[in-house]
XYZ file of N, CA and C in Angstrom:
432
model
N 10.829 -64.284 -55.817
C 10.950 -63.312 -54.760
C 9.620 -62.586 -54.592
N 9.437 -62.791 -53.622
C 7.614 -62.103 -53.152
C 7.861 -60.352 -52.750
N 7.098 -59.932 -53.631
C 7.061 -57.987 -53.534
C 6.552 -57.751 -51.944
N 7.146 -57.088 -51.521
C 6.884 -56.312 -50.109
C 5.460 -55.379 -50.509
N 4.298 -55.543 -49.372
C 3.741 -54.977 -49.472
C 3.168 -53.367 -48.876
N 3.067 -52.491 -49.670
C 2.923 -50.928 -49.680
C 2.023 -50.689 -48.392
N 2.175 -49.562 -47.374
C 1.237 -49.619 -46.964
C 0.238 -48.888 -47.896
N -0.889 -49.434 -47.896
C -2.223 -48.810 -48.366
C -2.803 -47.266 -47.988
N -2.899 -47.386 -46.530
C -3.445 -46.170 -45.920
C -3.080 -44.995 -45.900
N -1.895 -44.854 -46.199
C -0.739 -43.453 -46.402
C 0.798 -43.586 -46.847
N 0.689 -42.927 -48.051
C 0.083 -41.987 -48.213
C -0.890 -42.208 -49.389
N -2.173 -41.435 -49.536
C -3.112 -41.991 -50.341
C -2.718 -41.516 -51.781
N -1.934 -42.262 -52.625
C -1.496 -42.379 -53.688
C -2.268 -41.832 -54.754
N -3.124 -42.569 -54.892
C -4.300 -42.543 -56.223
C -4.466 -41.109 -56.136
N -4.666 -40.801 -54.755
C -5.446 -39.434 -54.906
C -4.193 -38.303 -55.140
N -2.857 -38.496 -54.804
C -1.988 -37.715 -54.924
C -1.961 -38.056 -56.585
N -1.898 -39.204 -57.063
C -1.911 -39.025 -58.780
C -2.946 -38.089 -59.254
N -4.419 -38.091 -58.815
C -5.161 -37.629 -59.124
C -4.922 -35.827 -59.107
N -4.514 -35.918 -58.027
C -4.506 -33.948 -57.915
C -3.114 -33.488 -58.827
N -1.833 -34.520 -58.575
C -1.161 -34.130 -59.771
C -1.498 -33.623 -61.413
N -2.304 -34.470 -61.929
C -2.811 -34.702 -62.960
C -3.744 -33.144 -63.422
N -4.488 -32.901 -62.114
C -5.408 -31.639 -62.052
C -4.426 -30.407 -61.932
N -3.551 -30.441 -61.602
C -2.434 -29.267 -61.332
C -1.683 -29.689 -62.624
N -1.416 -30.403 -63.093
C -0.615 -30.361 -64.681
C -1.606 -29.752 -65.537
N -2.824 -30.572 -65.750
C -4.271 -29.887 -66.540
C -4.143 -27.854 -66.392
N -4.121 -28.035 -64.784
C -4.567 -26.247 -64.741
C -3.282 -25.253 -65.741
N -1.991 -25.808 -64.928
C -0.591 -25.368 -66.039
C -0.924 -25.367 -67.483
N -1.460 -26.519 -67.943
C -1.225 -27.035 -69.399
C -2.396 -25.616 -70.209
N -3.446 -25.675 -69.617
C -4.485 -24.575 -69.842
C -4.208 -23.319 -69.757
N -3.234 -22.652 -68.948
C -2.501 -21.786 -68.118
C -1.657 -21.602 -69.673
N -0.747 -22.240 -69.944
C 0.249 -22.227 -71.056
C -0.255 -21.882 -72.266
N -1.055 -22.593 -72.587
C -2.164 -22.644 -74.033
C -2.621 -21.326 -74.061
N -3.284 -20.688 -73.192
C -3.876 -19.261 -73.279
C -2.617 -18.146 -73.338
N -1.813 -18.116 -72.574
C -0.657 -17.786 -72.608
C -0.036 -17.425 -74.168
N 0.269 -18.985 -74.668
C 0.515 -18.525 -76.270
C -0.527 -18.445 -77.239
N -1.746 -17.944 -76.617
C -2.901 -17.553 -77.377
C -2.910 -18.586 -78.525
N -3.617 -20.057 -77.866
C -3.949 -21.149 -78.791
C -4.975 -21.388 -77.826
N -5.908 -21.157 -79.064
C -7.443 -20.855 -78.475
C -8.140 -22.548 -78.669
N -7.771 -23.550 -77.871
C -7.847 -24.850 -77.607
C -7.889 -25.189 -76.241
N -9.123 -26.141 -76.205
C -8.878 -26.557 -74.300
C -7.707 -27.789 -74.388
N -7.718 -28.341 -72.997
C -6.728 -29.109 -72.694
C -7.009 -30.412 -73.576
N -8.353 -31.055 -73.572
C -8.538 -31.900 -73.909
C -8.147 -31.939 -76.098
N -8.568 -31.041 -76.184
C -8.003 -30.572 -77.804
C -6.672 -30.668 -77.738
N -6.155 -29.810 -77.055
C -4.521 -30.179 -77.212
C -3.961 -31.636 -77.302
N -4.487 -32.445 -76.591
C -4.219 -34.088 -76.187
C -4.709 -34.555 -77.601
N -5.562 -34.146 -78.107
C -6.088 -34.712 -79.372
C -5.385 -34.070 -80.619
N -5.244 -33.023 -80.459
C -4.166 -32.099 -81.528
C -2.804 -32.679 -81.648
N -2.195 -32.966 -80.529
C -0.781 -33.771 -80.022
C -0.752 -34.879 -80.953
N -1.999 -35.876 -80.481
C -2.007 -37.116 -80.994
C -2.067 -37.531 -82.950
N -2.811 -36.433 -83.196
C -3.094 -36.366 -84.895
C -1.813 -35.922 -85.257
N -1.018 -34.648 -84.798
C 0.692 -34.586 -85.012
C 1.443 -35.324 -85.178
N 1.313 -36.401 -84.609
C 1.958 -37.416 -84.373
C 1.758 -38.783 -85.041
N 0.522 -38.999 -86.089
C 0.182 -40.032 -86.748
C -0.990 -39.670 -87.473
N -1.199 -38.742 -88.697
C -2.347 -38.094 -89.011
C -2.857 -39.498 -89.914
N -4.300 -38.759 -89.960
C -5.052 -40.245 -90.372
C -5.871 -41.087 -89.395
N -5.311 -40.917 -88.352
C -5.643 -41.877 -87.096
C -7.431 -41.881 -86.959
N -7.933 -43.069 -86.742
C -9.395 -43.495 -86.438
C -9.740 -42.850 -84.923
N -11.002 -42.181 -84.521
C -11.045 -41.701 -83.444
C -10.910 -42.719 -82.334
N -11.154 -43.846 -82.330
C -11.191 -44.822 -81.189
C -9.396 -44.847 -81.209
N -8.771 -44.995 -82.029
C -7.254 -45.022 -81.902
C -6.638 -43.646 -80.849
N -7.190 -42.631 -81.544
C -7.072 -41.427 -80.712
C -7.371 -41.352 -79.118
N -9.022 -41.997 -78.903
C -8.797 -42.307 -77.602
C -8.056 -42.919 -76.835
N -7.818 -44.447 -77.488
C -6.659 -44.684 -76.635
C -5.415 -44.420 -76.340
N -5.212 -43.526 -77.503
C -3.593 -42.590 -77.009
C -3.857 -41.975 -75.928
N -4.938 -41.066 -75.940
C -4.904 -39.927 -74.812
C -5.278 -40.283 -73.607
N -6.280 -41.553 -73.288
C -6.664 -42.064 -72.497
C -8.329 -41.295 -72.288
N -8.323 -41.249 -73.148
C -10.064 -40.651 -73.072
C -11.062 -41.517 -73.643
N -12.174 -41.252 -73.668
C -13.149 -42.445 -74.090
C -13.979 -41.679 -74.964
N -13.718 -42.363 -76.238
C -14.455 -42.467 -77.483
C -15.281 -41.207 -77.749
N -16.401 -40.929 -76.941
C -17.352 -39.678 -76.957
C -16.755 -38.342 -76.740
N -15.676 -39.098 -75.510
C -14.904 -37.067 -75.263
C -14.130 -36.976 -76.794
N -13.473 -37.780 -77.268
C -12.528 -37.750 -78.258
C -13.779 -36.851 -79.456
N -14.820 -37.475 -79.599
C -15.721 -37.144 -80.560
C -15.702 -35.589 -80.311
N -16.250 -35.403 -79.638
C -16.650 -33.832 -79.059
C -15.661 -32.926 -79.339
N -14.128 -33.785 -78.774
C -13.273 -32.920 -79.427
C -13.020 -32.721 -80.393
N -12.603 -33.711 -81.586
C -12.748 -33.658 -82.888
C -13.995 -32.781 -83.505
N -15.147 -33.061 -83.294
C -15.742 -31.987 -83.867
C -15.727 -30.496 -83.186
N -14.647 -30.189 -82.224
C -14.699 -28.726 -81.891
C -13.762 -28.289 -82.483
N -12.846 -28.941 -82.577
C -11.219 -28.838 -83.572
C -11.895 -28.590 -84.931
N -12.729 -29.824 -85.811
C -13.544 -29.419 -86.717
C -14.201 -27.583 -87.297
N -14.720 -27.397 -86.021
C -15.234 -26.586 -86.142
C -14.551 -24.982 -86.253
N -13.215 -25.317 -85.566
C -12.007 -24.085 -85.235
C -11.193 -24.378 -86.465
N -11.441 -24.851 -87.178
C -10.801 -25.519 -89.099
C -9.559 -25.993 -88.856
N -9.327 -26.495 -87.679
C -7.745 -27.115 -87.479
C -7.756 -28.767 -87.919
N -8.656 -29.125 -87.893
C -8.997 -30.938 -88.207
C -10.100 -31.156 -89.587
N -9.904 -32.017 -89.624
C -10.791 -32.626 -90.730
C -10.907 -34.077 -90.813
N -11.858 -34.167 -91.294
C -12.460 -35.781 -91.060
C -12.974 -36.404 -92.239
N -12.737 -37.802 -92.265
C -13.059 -38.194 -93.319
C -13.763 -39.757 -92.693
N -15.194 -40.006 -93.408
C -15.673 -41.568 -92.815
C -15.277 -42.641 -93.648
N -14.532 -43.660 -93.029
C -14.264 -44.780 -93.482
C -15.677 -45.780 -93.144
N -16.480 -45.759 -91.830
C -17.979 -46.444 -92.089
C -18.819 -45.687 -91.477
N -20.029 -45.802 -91.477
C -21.065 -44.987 -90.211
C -20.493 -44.696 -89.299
N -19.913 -45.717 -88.583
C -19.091 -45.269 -87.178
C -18.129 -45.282 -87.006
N -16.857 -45.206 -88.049
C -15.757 -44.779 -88.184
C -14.634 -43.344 -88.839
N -14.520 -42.691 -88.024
C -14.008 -41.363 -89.061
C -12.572 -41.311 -88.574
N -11.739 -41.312 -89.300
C -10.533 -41.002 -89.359
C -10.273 -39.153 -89.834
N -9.091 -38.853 -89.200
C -9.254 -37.570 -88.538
C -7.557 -37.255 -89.327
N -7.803 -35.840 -89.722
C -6.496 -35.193 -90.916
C -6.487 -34.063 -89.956
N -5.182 -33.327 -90.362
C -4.884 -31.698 -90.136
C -5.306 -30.995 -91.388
N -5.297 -30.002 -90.751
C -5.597 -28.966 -92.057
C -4.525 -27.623 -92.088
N -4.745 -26.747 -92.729
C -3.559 -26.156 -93.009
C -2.856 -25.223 -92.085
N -4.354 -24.963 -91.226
C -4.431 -24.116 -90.069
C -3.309 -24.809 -88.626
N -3.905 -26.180 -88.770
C -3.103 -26.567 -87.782
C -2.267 -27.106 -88.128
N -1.396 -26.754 -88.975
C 0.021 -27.737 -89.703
C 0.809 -26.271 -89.519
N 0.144 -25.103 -89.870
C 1.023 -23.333 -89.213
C 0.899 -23.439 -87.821
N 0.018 -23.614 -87.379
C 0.186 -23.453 -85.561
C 0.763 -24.283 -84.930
N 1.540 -25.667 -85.385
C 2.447 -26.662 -84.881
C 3.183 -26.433 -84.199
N 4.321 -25.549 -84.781
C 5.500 -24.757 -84.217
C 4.673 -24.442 -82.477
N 3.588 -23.942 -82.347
C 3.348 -22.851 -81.311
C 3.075 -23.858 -80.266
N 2.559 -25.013 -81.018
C 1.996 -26.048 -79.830
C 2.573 -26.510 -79.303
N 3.986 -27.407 -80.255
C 4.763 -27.954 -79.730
C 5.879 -27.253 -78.695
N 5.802 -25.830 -79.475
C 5.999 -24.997 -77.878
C 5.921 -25.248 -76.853
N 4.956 -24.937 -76.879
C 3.970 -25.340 -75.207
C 4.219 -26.729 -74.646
N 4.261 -27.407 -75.559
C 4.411 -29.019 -75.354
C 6.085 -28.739 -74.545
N 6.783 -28.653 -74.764
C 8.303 -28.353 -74.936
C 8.348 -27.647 -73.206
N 7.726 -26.637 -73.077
C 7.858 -25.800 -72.318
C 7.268 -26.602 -70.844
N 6.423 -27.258 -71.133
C 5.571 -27.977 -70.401
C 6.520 -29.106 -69.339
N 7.044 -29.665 -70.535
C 8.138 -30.974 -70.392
C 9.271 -30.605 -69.420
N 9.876 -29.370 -69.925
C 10.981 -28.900 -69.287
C 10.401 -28.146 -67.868
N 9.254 -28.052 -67.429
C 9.189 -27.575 -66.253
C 9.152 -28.986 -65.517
N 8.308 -29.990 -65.918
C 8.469 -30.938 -65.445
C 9.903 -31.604 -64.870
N 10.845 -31.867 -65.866
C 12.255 -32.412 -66.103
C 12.702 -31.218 -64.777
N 12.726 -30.464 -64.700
C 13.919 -29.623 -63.879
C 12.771 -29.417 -62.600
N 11.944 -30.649 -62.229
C 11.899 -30.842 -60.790
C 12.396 -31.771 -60.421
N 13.284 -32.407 -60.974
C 13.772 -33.944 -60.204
C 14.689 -34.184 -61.220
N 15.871 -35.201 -60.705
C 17.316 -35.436 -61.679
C 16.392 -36.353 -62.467
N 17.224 -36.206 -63.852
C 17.307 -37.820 -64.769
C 16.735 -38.090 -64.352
N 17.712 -39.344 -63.808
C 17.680 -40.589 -62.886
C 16.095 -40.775 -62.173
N 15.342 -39.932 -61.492
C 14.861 -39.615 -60.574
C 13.250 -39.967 -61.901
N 13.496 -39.300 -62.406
C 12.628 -38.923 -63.348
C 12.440 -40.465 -64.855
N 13.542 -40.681 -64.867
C 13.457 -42.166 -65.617
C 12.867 -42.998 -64.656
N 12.839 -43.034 -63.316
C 12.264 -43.888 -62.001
C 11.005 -43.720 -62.137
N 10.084 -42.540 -62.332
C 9.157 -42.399 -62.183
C 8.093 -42.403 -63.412
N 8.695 -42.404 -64.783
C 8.540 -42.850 -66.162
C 7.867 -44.347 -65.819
N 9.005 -44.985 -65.587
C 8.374 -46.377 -65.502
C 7.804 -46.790 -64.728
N 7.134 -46.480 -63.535
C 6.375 -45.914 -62.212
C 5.209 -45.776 -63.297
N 4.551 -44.687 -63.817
C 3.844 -45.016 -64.627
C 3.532 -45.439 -65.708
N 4.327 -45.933 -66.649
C 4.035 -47.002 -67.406
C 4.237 -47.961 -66.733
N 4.513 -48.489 -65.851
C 3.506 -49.751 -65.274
C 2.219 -49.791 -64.603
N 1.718 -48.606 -64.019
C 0.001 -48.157 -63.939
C -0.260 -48.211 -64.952
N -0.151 -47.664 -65.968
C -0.908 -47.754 -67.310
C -1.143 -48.771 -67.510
N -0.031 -49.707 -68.111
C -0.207 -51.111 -68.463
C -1.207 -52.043 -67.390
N -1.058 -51.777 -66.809
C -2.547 -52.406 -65.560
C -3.608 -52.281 -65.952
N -3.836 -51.097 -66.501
C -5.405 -50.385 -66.887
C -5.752 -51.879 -67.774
């Protein structure tokens, strides 16, 4: 069965993903200051990701978050530097990345935010509506 094709010209998609993405970013930043977690957006994405599988190699990290290698770096060493991360080198150009004690107490606050974040999302559109659009993008992703 041959897929019907979209029109292209409108509405301009990419760019409506794009400004979505920038209006979730501004919220997500918006929230973070809010519960006085003195982290940018891009830290949070990287804070999220070490929560979630500590140990992790920074190139692993990038590809969770969808960032590339150098931003990941930058972040890690700003997290580094705010004593929430720690690092350890497995070669010259490999460092695998720990929590520290600081950010194993501030969890609770993040995942807050994380939480809070989600549920504004969820209660713009049913379920249903919202499982539609889940897999809507995980199939962009998987393209990448």
């Amino acid at each position: 069965m041959k897929k019907q094709r979209v029109n292209t010209e409108s509405p301009a998609l990419g760019c409506k993903l794009g400004r979505a993405y920038q209006i979730l970013l501004s919220q997500l930043a918006s929230a973070l200051k809010e519960a006085d977690l003195d982290i940018t957006t891009s830290e949070y994405l990287v804070l999220r990701a070490v929560y979630s599988n500590e140990g992790l190699q920074q190139c692993e990290i990038a590809d969770m978050v969808g960032k590339d290698k150098a931003a990941v770096c930058r972040c890690v060493a700003g997290l580094v530097r705010k004593g929430l991360l720690s690092t350890e080198s497995v070669s010259h150009k490999c460092l695998r990345v720990y929590l520290t004690d600081k950010s194993r107490e501030m969890k609770p606050k993040v995942m807050e935010v994380a939480q809070k974040r989600h549920n504004a999302l969820a209660d713009l559109t049913t379920p249903e509506d919202l499982e539609v659009f889940t897999r809507i993008i995980d199939k962009i992703i998987t393209l990448i």
